[in-house]
Short mmCIF file of C-alpha atoms in Angstrom, two decimals:
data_model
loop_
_atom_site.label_atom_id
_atom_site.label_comp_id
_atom_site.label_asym_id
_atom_site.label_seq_id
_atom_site.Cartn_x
_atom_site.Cartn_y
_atom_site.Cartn_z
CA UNK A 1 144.06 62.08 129.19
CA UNK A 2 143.75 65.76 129.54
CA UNK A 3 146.32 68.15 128.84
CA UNK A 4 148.27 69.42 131.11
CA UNK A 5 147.71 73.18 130.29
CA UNK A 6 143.87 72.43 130.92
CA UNK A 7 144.57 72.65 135.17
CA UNK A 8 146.47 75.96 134.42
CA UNK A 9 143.84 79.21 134.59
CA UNK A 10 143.73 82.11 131.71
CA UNK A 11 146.07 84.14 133.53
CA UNK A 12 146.11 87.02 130.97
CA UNK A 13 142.24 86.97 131.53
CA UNK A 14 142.74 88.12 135.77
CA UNK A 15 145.77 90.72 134.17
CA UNK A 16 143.91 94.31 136.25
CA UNK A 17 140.96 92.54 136.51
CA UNK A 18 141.28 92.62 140.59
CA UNK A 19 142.03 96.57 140.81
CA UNK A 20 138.42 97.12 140.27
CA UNK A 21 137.31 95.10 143.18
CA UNK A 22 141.04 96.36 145.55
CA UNK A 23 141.15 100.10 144.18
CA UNK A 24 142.82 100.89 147.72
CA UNK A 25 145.72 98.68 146.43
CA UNK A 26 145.84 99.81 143.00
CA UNK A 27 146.10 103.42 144.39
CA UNK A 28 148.85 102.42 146.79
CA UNK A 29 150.83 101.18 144.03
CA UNK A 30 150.33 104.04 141.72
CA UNK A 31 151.43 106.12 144.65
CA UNK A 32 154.56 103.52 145.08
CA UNK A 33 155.40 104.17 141.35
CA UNK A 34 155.14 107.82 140.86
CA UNK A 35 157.24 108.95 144.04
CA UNK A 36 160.42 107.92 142.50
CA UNK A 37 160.02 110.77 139.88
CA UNK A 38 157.38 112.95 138.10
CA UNK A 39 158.00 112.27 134.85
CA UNK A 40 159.60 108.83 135.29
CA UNK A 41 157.81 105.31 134.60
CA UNK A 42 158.02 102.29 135.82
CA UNK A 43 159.04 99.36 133.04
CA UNK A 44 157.27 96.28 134.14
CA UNK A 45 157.81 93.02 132.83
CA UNK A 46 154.79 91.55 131.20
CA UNK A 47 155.16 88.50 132.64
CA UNK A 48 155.70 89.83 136.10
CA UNK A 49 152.43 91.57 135.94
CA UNK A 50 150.50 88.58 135.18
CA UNK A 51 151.70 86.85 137.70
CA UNK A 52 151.02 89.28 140.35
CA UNK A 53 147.54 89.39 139.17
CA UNK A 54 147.12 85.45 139.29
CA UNK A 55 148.44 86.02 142.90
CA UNK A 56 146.14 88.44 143.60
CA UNK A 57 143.22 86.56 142.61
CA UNK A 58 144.35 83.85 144.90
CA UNK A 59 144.47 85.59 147.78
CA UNK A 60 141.43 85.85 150.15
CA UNK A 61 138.92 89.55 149.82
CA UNK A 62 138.58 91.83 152.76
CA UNK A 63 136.07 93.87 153.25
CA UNK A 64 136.81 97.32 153.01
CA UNK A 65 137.12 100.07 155.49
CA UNK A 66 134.36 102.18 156.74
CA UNK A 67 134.84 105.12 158.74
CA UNK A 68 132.48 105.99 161.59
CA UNK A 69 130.68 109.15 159.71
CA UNK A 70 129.55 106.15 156.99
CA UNK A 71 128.16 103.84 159.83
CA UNK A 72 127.03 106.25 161.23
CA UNK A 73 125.22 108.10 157.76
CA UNK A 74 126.09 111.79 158.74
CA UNK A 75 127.94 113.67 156.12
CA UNK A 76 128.58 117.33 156.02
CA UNK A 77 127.37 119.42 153.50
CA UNK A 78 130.02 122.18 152.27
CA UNK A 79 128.63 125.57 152.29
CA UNK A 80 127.71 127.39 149.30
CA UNK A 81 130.33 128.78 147.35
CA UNK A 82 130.14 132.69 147.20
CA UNK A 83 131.39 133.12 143.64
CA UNK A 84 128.64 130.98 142.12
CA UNK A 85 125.95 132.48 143.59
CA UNK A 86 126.65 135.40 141.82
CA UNK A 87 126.83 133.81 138.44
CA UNK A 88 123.82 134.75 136.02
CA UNK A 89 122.55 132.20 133.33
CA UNK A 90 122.60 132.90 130.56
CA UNK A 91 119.10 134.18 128.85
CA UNK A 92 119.72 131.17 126.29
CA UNK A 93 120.30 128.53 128.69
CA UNK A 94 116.68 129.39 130.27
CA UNK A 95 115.11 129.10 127.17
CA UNK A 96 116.51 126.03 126.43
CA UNK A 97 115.43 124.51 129.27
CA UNK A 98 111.89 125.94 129.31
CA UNK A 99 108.95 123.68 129.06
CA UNK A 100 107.50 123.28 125.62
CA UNK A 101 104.18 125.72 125.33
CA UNK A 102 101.08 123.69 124.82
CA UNK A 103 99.65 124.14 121.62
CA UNK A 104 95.86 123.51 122.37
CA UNK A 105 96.08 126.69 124.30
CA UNK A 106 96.83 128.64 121.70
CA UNK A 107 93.92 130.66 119.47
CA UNK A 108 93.93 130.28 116.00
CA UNK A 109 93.05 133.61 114.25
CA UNK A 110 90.62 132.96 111.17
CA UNK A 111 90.14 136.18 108.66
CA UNK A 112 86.26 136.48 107.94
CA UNK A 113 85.56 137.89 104.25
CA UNK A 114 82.26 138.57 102.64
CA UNK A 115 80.67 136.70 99.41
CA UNK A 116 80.81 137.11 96.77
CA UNK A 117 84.17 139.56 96.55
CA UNK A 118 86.24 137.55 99.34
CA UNK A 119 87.17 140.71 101.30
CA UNK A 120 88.95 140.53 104.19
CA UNK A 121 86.20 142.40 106.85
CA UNK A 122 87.58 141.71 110.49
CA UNK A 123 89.34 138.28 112.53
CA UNK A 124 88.21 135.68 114.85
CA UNK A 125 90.21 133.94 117.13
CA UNK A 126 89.18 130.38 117.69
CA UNK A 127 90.58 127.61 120.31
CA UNK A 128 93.15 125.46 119.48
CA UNK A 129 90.98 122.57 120.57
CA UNK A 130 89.07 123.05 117.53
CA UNK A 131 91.76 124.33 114.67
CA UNK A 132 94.77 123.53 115.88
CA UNK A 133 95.08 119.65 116.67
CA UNK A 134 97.75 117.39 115.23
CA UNK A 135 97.04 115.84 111.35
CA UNK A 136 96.39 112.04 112.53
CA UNK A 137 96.63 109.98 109.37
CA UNK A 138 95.10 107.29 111.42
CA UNK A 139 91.97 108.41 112.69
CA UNK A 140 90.74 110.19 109.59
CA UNK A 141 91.28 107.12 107.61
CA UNK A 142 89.45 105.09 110.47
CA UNK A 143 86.58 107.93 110.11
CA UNK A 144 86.48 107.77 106.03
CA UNK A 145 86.21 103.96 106.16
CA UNK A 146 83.59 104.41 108.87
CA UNK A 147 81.37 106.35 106.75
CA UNK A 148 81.86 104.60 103.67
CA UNK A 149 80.58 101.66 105.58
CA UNK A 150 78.13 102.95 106.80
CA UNK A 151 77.04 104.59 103.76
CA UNK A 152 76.87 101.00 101.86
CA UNK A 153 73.30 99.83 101.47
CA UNK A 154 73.98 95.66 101.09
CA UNK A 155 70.67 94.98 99.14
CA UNK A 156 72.29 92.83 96.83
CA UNK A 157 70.29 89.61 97.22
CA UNK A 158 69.91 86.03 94.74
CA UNK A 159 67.89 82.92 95.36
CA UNK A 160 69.15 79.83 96.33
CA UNK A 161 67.77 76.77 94.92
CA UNK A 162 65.16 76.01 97.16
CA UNK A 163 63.97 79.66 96.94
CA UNK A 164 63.49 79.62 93.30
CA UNK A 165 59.69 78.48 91.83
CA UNK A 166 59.55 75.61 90.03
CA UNK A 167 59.04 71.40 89.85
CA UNK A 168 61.92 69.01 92.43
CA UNK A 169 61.15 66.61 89.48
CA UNK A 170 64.63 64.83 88.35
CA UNK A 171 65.37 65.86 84.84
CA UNK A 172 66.37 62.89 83.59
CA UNK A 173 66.94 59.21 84.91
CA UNK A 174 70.08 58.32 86.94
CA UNK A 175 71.28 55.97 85.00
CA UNK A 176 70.84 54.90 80.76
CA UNK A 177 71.48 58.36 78.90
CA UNK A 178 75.28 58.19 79.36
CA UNK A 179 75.23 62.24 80.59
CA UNK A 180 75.89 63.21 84.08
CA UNK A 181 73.68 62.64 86.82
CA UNK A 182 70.72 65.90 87.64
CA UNK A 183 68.40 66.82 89.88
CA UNK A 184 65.81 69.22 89.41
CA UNK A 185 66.25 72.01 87.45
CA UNK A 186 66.82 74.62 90.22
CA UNK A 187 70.09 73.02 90.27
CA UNK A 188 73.35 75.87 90.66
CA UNK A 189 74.59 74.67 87.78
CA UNK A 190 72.05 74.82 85.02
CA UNK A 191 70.43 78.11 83.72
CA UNK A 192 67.63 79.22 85.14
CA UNK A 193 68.85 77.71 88.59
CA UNK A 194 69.21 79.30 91.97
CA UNK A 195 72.91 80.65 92.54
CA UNK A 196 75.35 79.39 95.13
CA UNK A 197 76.62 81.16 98.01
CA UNK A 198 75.33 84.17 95.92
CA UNK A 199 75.04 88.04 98.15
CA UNK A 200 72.42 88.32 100.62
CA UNK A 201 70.88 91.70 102.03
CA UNK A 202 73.51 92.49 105.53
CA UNK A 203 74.46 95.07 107.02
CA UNK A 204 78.14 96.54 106.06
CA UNK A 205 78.10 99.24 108.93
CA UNK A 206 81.09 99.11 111.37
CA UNK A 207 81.64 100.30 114.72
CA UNK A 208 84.05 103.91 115.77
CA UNK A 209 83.69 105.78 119.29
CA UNK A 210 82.22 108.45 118.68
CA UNK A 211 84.87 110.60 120.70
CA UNK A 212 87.52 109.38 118.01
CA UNK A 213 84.98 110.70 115.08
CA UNK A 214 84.68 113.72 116.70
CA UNK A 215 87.99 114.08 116.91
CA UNK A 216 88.75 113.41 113.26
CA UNK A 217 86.39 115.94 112.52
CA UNK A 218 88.60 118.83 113.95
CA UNK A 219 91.65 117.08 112.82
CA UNK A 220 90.03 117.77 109.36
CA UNK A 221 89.21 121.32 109.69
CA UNK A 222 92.48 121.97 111.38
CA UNK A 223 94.27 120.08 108.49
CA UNK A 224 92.39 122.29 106.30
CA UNK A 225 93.49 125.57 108.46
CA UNK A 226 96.89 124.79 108.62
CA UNK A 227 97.05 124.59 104.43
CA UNK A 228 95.49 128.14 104.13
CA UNK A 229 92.50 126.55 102.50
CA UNK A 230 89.79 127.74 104.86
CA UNK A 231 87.87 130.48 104.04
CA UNK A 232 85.24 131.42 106.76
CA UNK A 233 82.55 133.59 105.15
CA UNK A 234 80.68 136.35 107.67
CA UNK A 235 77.22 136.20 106.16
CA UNK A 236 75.17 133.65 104.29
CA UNK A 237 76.84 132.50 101.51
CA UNK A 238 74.19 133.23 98.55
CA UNK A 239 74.07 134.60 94.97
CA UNK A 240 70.95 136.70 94.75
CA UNK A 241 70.05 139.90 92.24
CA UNK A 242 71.04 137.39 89.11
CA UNK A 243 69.00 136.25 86.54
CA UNK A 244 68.04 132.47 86.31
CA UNK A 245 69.71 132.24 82.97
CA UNK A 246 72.93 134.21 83.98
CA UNK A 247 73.53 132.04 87.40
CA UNK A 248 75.86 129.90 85.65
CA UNK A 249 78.09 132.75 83.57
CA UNK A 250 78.01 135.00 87.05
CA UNK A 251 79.11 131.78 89.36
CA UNK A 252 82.32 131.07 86.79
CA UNK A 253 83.38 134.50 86.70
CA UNK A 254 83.24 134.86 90.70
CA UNK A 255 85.35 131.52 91.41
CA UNK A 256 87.86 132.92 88.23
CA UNK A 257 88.34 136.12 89.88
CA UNK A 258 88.59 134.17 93.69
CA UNK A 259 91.27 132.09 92.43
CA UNK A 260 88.42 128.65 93.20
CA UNK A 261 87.47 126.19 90.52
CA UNK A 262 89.41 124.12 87.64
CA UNK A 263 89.91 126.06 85.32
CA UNK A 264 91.73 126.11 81.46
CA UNK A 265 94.29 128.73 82.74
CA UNK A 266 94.76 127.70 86.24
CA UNK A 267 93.23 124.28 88.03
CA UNK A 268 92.73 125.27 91.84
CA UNK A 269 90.97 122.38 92.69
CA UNK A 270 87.24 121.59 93.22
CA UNK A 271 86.08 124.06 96.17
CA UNK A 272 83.48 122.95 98.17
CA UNK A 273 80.49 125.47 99.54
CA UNK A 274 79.30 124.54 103.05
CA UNK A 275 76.27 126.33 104.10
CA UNK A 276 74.57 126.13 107.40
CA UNK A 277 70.86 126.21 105.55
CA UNK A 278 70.21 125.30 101.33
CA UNK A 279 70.87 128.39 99.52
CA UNK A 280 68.55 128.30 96.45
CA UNK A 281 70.37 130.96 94.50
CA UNK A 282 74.19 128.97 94.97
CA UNK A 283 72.71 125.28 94.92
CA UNK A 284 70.51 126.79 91.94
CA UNK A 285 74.02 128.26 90.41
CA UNK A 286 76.71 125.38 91.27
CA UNK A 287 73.72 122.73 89.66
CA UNK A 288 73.90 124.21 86.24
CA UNK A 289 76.07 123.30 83.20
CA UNK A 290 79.50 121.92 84.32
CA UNK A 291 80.24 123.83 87.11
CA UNK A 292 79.85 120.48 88.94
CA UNK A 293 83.83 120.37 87.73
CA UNK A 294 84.69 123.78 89.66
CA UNK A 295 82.81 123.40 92.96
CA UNK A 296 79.93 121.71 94.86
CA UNK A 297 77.61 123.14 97.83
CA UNK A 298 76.70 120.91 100.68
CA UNK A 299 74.36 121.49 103.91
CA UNK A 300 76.26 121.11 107.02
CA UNK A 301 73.98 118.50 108.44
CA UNK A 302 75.19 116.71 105.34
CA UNK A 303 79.20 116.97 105.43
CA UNK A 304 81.32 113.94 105.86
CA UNK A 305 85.10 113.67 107.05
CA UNK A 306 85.91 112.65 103.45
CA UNK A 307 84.05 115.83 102.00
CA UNK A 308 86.66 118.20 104.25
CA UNK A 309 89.29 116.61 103.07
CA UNK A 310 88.84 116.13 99.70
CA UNK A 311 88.89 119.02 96.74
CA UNK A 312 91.36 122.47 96.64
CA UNK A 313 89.34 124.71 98.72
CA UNK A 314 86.53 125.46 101.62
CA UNK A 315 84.27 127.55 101.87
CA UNK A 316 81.79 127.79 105.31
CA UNK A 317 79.73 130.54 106.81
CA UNK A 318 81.11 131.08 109.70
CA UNK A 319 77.85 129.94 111.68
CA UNK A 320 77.75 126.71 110.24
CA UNK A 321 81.76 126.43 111.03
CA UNK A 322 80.93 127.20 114.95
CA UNK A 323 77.81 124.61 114.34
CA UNK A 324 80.44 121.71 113.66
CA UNK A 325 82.75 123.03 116.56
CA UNK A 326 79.31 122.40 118.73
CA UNK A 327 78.06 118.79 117.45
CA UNK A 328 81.92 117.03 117.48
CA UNK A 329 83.00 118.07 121.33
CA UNK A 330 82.45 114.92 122.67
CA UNK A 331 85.65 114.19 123.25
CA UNK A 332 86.97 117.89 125.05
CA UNK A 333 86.48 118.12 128.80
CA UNK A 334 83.42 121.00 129.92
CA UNK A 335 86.43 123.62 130.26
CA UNK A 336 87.58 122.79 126.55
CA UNK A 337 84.52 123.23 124.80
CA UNK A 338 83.47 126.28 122.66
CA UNK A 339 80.82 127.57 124.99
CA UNK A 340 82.98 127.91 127.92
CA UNK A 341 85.77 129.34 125.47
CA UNK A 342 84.09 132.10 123.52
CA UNK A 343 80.95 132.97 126.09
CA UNK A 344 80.80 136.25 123.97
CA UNK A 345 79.85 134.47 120.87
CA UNK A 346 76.72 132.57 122.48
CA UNK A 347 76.42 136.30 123.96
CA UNK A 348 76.03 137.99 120.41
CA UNK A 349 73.16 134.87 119.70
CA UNK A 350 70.94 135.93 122.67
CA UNK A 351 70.98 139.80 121.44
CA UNK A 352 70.09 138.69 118.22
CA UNK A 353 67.32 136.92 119.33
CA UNK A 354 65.99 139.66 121.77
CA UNK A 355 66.39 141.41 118.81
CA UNK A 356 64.42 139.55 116.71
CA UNK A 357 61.69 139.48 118.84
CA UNK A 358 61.59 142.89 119.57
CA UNK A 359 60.95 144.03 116.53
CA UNK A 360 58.70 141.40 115.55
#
């Protein structure tokens, strides 16, 4: 049998829960209570409120009131008030709520030196587009695995046992010798055999857009900009006027004095040298000895993702940087890219040539 107490609601559960749905009635009453006195209270019996609220719940909604301008949706606006048109905001209030400035439309400004003494001769501004993108962790790792696929030649290759030359004569009977049962002798498991599920010559290469290499590209070189550990060179980068047998003495004592190279003293890193041709006299110098530990020279044609990022320091000519700009744009709009950027530097190319010609 139930209880009796089961038929009886939660009344403490309805106690002001109908003053949300009634606030006309809830204002009446505080307007009830608070004209006897400003300062004066009402003391309510806790028991008296919850049963007014059980009575309220009981008792039917009406709909509330709506006054004509609501049917009829016209309001009046207030006019403007004349002391706040006067007001001034403040000049740290604008800023604050200023739109961020977009960094790919800012220039990065590159100082050219001159090889071999690294001084500073005059400054470049390039796009940001090109040296000033965000360091993506994700899409240079997704361009170093790409090459090192692709770089993976898979000519590992074994015979199975029906490739390998020889008799399918059964090496011994089935049965009568007490040993285990054979085939032939190209058989997996005795010397000599073929080899199971052994490497066969595939292909290891994997698939990237080429508009996300690109991109990783710059992300590199900007990654490499924002360090400090870009050096753009103005001329070809070259040792010449040295003997053959002093190269590798003249080369140490030029990345000593630079502050490039591993050194005992002082370990910088290992620089890199990226050239936009093969430059006998540095390949000839960096080739000799151990200077493989201090630096390395590499053709531009021949640079990977993984060569920009890796070692302390880089060193490019400053044509072969713009060269790198030009082949990894795919991903830039026509307005973005370094031609419609920097016209005058395209400019400077054509006046060399007529140059060129000219005087040949």
């Amino acid at each position: 049998m139930a209880s009796k107490r089961a038929a009886v609601p939660a009344k403490h559960l309805f106690n002001g829960f109908r003053l949300y749905e009634q606030p006309t009635r809830c204002f009446a009453r505080s307007m009830a209570t608070t004209s006897q006195g400003p300062l004066q209270e009402p003391v309510t019996d806790p028991e008296d409120t919850i049963i007014e609220a059980y009575a309220e719940s009981q008792s039917p909604l009406t709909a509330p009131q709506m006054s004509r301008d609501m049917l009829k949706d016209t309001f009046t606006v207030p006019p403007p008030n004349s002391l706040t048109d006067d007001v001034t905001i403040p000049l740290s209030w604008q800023k604050a709520y200023q739109a961020p400035p977009n960094p790919f439309q800012k220039k990065a400004q590159c100082t050219i030196y001159k090889f071999p003494s690294l001084e500073p001769t005059s400054f470049i501004s390039y796009p940001g587009t090109h040296l000033l993108l965000p360091i993506r962790k994700d899409i240079l790792h997704r361009a170093v695995i790409f090459e090192a696929d692709a770089s993976r030649r898979g000519t590992a290759s074994t015979k199975w046992r029906s490739e390998v030359h020889g008799s399918n004569r059964k090496v011994r009977p089935q049965k009568g010798t007490g040993s285990a049962r054979l085939g032939d002798k190209k058989s997996p498991m005795l010397r000599g055999g073929g080899v199971a599920f052994g490497p066969k010559p595939r292909d290891f290469s994997t698939d990237l857009p080429k508009k996300v290499y690109d991109r990783a590209w710059r992300t590199a070189l900007s990654y490499r900009y924002k360090k400090g550990e870009l050096i753009v060179a103005e001329d070809k980068i070259d040792v010449t006027g040295v003997h053959e047998n002093s190269l590798e003495r003249y080369m140490t004592d030029v990345l000593k004095w630079n502050g490039l190279g591993n050194h005992d003293e002082k370990k910088y890193g290992k620089s890199l040298f990226l050239t936009l041709e093969r430059r006998e006299g540095l390949f000839s110098a960096l080739e000799k000895g151990k200077m493989h530990r201090h630096a390395r020279a590499i053709e531009a044609e021949w640079v990977d993702v993984k060569d920009l990022l890796e070692g302390g320091r880089l060193i490019v000519e400053k044509a072969a940087l713009e060269q790198l700009f030009e082949e990894h744009e795919s991903d830039l709009r026509p307005s973005e890219k370094l031609v419609m950027q920097m016209p005058e530097l395209y400019d400077e190319e054509v006046e060399a040539g007529d140059r060129a010609l000219s005087l040949s």
